[in-house]
XYZ file of C-alpha atoms in Angstrom:
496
model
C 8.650 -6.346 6.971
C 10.333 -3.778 4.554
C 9.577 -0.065 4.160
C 8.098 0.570 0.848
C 8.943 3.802 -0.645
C 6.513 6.859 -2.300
C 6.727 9.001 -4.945
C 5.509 12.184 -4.536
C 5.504 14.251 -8.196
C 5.059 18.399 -8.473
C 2.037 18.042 -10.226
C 0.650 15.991 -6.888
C 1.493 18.735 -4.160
C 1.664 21.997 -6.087
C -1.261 21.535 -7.669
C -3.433 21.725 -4.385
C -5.498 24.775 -3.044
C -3.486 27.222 -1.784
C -4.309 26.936 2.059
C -1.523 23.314 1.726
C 0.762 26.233 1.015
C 1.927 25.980 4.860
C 3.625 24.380 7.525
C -0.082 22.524 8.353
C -0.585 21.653 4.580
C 2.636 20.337 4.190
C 2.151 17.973 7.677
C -1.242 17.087 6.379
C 0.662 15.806 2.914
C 3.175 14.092 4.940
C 0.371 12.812 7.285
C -1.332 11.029 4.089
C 1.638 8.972 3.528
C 2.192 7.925 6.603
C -1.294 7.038 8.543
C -0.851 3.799 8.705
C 2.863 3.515 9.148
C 4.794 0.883 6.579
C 6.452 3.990 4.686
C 10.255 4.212 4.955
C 10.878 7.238 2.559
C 8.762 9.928 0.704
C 11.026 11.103 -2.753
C 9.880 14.341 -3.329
C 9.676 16.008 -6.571
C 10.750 19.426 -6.851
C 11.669 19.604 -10.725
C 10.991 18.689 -14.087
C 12.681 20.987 -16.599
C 12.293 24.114 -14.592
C 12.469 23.627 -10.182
C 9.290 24.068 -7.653
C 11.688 26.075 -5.725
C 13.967 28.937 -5.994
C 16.850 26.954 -7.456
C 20.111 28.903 -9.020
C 20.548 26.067 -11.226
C 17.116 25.147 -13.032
C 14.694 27.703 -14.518
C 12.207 28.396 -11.628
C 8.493 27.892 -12.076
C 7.520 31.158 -12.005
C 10.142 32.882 -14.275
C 8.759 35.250 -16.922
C 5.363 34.394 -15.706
C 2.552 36.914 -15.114
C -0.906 37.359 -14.971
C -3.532 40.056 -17.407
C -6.161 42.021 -15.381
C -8.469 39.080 -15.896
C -6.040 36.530 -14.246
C -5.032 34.845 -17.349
C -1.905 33.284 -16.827
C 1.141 35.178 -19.265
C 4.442 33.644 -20.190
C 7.343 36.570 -21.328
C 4.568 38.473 -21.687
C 2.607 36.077 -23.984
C -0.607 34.425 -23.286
C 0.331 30.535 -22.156
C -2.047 27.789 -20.881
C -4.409 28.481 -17.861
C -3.880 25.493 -16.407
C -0.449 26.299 -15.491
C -1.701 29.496 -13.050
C -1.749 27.014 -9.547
C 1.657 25.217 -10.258
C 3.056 28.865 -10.942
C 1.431 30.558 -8.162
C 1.925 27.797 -4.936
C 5.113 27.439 -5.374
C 5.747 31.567 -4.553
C 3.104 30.973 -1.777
C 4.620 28.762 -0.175
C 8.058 30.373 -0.083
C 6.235 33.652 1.120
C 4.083 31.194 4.050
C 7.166 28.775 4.804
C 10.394 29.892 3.164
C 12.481 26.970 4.976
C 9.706 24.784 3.169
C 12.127 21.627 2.464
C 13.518 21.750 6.481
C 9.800 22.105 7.179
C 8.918 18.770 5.307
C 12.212 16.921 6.264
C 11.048 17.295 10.778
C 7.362 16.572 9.631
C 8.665 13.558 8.078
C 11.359 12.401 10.910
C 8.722 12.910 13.797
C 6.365 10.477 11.737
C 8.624 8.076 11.287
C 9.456 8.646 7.462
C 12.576 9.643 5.395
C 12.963 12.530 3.314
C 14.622 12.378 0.203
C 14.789 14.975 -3.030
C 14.030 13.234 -6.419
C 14.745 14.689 -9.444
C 13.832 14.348 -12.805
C 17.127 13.887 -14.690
C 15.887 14.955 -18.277
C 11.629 15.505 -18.584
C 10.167 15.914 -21.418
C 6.527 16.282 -20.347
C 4.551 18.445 -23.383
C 7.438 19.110 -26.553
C 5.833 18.382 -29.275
C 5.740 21.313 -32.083
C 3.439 24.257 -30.374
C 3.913 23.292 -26.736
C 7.379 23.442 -26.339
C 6.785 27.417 -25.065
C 4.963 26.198 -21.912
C 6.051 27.542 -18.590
C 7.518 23.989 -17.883
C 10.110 24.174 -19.872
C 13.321 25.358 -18.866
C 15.663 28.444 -20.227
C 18.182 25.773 -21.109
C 15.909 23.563 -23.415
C 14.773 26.574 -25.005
C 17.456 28.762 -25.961
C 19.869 25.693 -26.689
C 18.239 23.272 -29.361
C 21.521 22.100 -30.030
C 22.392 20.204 -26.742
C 19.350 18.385 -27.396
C 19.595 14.248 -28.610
C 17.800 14.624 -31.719
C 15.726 17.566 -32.133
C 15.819 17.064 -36.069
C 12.877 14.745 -35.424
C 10.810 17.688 -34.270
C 7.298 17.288 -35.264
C 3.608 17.396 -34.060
C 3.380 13.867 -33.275
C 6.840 13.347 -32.499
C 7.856 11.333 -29.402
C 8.804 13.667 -26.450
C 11.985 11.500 -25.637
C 13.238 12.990 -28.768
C 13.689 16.182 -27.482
C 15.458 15.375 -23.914
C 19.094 16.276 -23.418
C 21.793 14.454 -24.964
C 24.180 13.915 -21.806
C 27.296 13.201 -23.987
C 27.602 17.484 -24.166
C 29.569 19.105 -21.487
C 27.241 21.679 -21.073
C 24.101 19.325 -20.229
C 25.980 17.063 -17.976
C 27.476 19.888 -15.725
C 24.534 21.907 -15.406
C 23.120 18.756 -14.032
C 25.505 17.447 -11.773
C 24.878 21.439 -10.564
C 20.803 20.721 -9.636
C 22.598 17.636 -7.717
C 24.953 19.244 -5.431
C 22.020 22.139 -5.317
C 19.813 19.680 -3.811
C 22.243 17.469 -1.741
C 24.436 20.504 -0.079
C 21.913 22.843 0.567
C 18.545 21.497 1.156
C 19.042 18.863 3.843
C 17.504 15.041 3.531
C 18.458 11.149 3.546
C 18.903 10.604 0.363
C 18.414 11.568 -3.791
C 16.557 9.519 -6.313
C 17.862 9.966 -9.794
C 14.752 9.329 -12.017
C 16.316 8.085 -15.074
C 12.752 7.291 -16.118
C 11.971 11.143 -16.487
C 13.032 10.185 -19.464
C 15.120 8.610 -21.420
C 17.635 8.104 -23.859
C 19.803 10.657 -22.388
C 22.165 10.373 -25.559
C 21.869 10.497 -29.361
C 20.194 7.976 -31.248
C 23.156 5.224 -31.631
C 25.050 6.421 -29.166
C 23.765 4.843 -26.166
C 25.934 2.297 -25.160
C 29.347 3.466 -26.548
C 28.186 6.571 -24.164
C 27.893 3.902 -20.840
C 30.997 4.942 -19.243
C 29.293 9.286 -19.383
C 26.505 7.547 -17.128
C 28.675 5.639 -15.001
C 30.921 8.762 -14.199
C 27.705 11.169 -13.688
C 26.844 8.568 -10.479
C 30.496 7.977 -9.258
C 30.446 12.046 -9.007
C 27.332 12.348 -7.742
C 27.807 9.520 -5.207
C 31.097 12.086 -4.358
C 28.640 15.026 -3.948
C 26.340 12.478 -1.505
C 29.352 11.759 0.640
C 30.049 15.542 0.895
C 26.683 15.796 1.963
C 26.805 13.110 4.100
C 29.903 15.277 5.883
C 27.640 18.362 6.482
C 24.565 16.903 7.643
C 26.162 14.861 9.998
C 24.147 11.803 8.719
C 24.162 9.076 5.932
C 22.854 10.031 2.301
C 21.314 7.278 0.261
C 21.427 6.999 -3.990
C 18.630 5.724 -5.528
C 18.065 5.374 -9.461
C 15.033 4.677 -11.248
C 15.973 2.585 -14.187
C 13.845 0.223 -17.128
C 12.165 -2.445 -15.511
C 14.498 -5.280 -18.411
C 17.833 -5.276 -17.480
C 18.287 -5.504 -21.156
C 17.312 -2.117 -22.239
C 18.729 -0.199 -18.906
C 22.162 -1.458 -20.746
C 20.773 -0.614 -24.130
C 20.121 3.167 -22.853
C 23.327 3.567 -21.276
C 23.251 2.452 -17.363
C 25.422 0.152 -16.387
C 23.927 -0.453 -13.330
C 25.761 -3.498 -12.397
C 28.729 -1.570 -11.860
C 27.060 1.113 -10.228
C 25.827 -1.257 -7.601
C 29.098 -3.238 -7.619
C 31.226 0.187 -6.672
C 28.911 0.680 -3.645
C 27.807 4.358 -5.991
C 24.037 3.392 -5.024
C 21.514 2.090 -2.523
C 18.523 1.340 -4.081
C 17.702 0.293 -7.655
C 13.983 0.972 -8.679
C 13.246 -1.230 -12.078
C 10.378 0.992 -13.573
C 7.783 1.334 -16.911
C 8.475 4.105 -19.661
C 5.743 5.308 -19.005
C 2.387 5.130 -16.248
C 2.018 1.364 -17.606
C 2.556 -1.271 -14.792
C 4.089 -4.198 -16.764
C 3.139 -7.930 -14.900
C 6.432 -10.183 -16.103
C 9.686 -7.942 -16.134
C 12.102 -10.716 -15.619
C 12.999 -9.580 -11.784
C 14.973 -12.380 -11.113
C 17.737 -11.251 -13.293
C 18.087 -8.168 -11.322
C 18.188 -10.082 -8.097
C 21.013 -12.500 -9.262
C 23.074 -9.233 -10.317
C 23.085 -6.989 -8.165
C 24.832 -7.513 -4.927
C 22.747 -8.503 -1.899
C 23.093 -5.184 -0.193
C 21.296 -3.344 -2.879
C 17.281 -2.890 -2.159
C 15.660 -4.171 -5.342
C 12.168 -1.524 -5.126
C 10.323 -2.645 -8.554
C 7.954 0.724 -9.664
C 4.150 0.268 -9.121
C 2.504 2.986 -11.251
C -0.924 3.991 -11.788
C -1.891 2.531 -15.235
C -2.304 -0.857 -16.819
C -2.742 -2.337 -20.520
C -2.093 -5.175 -22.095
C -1.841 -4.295 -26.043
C -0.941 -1.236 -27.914
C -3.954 0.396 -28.489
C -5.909 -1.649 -25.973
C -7.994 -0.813 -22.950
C -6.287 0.402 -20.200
C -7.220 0.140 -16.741
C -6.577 2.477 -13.452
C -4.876 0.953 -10.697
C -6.908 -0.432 -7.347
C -5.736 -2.126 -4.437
C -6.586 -5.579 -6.123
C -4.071 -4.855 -9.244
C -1.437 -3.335 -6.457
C -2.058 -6.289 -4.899
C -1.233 -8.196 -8.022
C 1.729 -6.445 -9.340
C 3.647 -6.785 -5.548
C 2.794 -10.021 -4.814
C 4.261 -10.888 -8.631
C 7.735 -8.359 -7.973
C 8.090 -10.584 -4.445
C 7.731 -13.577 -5.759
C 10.293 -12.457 -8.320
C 12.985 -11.197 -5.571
C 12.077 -7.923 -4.456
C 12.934 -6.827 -1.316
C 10.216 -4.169 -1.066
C 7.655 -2.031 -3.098
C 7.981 1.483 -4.410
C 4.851 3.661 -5.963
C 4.532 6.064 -8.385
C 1.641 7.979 -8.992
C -0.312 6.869 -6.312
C -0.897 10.645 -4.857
C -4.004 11.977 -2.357
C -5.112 13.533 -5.432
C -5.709 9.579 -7.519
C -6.209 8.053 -4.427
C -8.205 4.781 -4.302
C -10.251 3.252 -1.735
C -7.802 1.041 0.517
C -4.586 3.069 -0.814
C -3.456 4.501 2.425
C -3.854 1.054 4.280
C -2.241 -0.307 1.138
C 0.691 1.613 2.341
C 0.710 0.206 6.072
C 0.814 -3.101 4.684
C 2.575 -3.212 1.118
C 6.057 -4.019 2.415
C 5.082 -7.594 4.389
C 4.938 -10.038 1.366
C 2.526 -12.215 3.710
C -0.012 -9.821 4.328
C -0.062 -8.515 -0.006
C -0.022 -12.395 -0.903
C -2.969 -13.393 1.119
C -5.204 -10.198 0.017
C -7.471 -10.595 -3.548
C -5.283 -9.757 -6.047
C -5.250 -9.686 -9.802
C -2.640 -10.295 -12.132
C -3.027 -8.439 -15.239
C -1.177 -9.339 -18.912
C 1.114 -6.343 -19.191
C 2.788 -4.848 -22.833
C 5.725 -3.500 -22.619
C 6.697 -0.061 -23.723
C 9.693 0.395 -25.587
C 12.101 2.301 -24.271
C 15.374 1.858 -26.103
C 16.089 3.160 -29.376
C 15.211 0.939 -32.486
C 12.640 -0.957 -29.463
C 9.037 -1.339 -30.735
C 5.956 -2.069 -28.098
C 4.289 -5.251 -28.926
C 1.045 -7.461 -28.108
C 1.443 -10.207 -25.337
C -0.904 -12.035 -26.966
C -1.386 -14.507 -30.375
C -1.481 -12.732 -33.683
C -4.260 -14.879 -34.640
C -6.075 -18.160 -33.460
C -7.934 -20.025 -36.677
C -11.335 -21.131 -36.984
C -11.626 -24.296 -34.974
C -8.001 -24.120 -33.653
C -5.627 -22.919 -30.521
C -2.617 -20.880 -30.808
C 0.052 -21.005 -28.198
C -0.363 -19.400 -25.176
C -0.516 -16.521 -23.019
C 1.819 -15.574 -20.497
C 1.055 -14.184 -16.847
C 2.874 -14.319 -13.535
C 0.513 -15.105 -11.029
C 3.243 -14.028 -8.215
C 3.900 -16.925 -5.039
C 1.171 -18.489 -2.545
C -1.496 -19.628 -4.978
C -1.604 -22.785 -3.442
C -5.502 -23.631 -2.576
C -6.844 -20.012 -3.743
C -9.899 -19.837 -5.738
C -9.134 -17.769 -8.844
C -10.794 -16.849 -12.174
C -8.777 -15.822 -15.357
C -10.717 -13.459 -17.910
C -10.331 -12.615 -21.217
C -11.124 -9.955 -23.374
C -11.574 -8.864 -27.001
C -12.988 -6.122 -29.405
C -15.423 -8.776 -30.662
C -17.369 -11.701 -29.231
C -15.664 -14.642 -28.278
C -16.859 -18.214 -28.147
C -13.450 -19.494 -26.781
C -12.670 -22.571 -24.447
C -10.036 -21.759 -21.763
C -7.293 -23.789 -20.410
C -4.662 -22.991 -17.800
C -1.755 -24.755 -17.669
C -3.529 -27.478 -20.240
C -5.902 -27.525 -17.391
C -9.438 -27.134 -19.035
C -11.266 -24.417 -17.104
C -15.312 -23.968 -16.182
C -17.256 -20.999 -17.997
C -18.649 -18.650 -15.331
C -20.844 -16.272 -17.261
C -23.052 -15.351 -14.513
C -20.195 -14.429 -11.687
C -19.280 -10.598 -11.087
C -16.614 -8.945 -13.144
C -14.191 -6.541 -11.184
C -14.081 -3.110 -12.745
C -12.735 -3.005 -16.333
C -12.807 -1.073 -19.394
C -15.885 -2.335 -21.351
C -15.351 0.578 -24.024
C -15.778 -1.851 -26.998
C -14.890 -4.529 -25.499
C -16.395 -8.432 -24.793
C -15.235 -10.251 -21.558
C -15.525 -13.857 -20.858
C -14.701 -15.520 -17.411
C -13.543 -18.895 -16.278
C -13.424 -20.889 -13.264
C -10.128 -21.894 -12.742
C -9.820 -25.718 -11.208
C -8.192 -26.355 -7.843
C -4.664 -27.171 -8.292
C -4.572 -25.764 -11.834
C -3.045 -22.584 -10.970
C 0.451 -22.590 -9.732
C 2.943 -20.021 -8.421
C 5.140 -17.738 -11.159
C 4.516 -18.176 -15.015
C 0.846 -19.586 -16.085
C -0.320 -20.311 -19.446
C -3.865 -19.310 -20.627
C -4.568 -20.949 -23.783
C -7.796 -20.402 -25.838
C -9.506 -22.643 -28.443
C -11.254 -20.733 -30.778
C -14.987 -23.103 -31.239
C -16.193 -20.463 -33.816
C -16.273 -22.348 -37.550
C -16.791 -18.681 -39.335
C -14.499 -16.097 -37.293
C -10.427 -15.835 -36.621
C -9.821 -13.684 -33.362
C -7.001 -11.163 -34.432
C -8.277 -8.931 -31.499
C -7.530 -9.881 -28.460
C -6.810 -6.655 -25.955
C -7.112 -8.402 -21.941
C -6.052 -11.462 -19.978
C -5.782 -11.201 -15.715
C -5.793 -14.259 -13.337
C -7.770 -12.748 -10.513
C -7.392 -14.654 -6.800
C -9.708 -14.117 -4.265
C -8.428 -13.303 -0.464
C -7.116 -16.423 1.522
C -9.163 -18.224 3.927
């Protein structure tokens, strides 16, 4: 059984009361995480644009932040949003309560068993559209220098935030940091640093991407230098992990040449992740397995949203979708699990023992799962999001299929596959040209019924197989086309 690995963001911890702001409340976040063992590594998050510490590199939280007489939270002496005032103020708690904080954290996590690594956000863009960008998240840097930023000509209300990250090709950007790097490696101690690539990217001007691949490759060759140095002064190995686009495709369409990364020895881990908070079911994992070498841990991203069309319902995650999405990544090649989002503050019922047990493939397979049809969010420049399902099925007709990867040991499981759409349907189903049984009086599992219809079908034994499925649907209506289909899942009952 693998160690899975955790994600542990600023908004999750710093957002707390203020009685976490101490040694106890930061055992008692570590303690979370590791109840029921499973847990190799918790990759804390102590940055976006500005740090959750007193860094000398990155903006901290708290600079040029105050508070009026009726506690109204002030930014350079301007009133800023409220809901900033906790993420400002714990942060100086803490410091004042436990001003070793991170060495704190790092023994709490050896003596339970658990590694301690930094992650940092390598470019976030979190809230810059036009009248937000002068929130107290956003860093001296990004504010005073619109010029080092990828395409800020775009600027507009609606504008997409990855517009306004950092172009990396500048000198300026890619020292300063390479700077928050050997900040965190060299003098706050821990096992390893995640580079979240996925906080966000591009990284480099609109059609300049992939000429740019060799910037990226140098950035981890020096900061795999910096880990080393590390390594030297702590007197113990340093591990690299990078959070990249879960298609190979578009991590070498935004720059990362990964393949080489992992080739050089530069990194440990390689954690294929969404755009954005949206789990995606059939990412083509495979493909990573067969390049990277065999001594790279392949850690696909779990996150805590699902949807399956633009515009669509979307769907929380619970332990049945986890469930789902692992047992899919490990039938795919993945040597273990990592989570995002998944915090004491969104916590589900089961997600703690999820963690005890997420890293045995056995014991994920043989637990009800459902596997939910996934879009996929661009994430590459000139990369549109589209539906995973037909455009339209005619009056009396079928049209192709609909693609899910129902993950390894379905072998003798009783399983269901639903379907959903903005109007009616009066569909019949087949799986894998297998015709399945309408089931119109069984349970649904919690979905979003906002305008939406769901049917259900019993699937047949020995119908369902392991990896891709096809649902097909034959539209019996003589007076209606469906153009609006928004949900398909295979959902599996436990084992035995």
């Amino acid at each position: 059984m693998a160690g899975i690995f955790i994600n542990s963001d600023a908004w999750n911890f710093w957002e707390t009361t203020p009685d976490m702001m101490t040694v106890d409340g930061l055992r008692k976040d570590v303690d979370f995480y590791a109840a029921h063992g499973g847990v190799e590594a918790v990759f804390y998050n102590l940055n976006f644009q500005r740090a959750l510490f007193d860094s000398k590199v990155f903006t901290p939280i708290w600079k040029d932040c105050s508070f009026d007489a009726e506690g109204h939270l002030l930014l350079r002496g301007k009133p800023t949003d409220d809901s900033y005032a906790r993420l400002v103020r714990n942060p100086q708690v803490l410091l004042e309560n436990v001003p070793n904080f991170m060495q704190v954290r790092y023994e709490a996590c050896h003596e339970r068993g658990v590694e301690m690594w930094h992650s940092m956000r390598m470019n976030d863009v979190h809230y810059t559209p036009m009248q937000t960008e002068h929130l107290p998240q956003h860093g001296d840097l990004w504010v005073q220098r619109k010029d080092l930023i990828r395409a800020w000509y775009r600027h507009t209300q609606r504008g997409d935030w990855r517009d306004n990250g950092f172009d990396y090709a500048q000198p300026e950007v890619y020292d300063y940091h390479l700077a928050m790097v050997r900040e965190y490696l060299l003098d706050y101690e821990s096992d390893g640093l995640e580079l979240d690539w996925l906080r966000a990217i591009p990284v480099f001007r609109p059609g300049h991407d992939e000429r740019n691949t060799e910037i990226l490759t140098r950035f981890i060759r020096d900061t795999r230098s910096i880990a080393d140095e590390a390594a030297a002064k702590w007197g113990h190995r340093i591990r690299l992990a990078v959070r990249v686009p879960y298609l190979f495709t578009e991590a070498v369409a935004t720059g990362m040449d990964v393949c080489t990364w992992a080739g050089e020895g530069l990194v440990d881990i390689v954690i294929p992740s969404p755009n954005n908070t949206c789990t995606e079911n059939d990412i083509h994992l495979h493909l990573w397995k067969r390049l990277l070498p065999a001594s790279v841990i392949l850690a696909p991203c779990i996150d805590c949203n699902m949807s399956a069309a633009p515009g669509g319902p979307s769907l929380r995650m619970t332990a049945e979708t986890d469930h789902g999405f692992a047992a899919t990544y490990y039938h795919g090649g993945a040597d273990t699990i990592y989570f995002y989002n998944h915090f004491p503050t969104t916590r589900f019922d089961g997600m703690q023992e999820l963690f005890g047990y997420a890293g045995d493939r056995a014991a994920v397979e043989r637990r009800a799962r459902r596997h939910v049809v996934t879009r996929h969010d661009d994430i590459a420049e000139g990369s549109y999001s589209g539906s995973r399902f037909p455009r339209i099925i005619w009056r009396k007709s079928s049209n192709g299929s609909i693609r899910v990867d129902a993950g390894g040991a379905t072998a003798g499981r009783r399983a269901h596959v639903i379907v959903g759409a903005r109007s009616p349907l009066d569909v019949d189903l087949l799986l894998n040209t297998v015709p399945c049984t309408p089931a119109p009086d069984e349970p649904l599992p919690p979905l979003n019924t906002e305008n939406m219809h769901y049917v259900q079908f019993r699937v047949p034994d020995g119908a369902l197989h392991d990896g891709i499925n096809a649902i097909e649907l034959f539209n019996r209506s003589e007076e209606r086309e469906i153009t609006d289909l928004a949900w398909a899942e295979i959902r599996m009952d436990a084992q035995g």
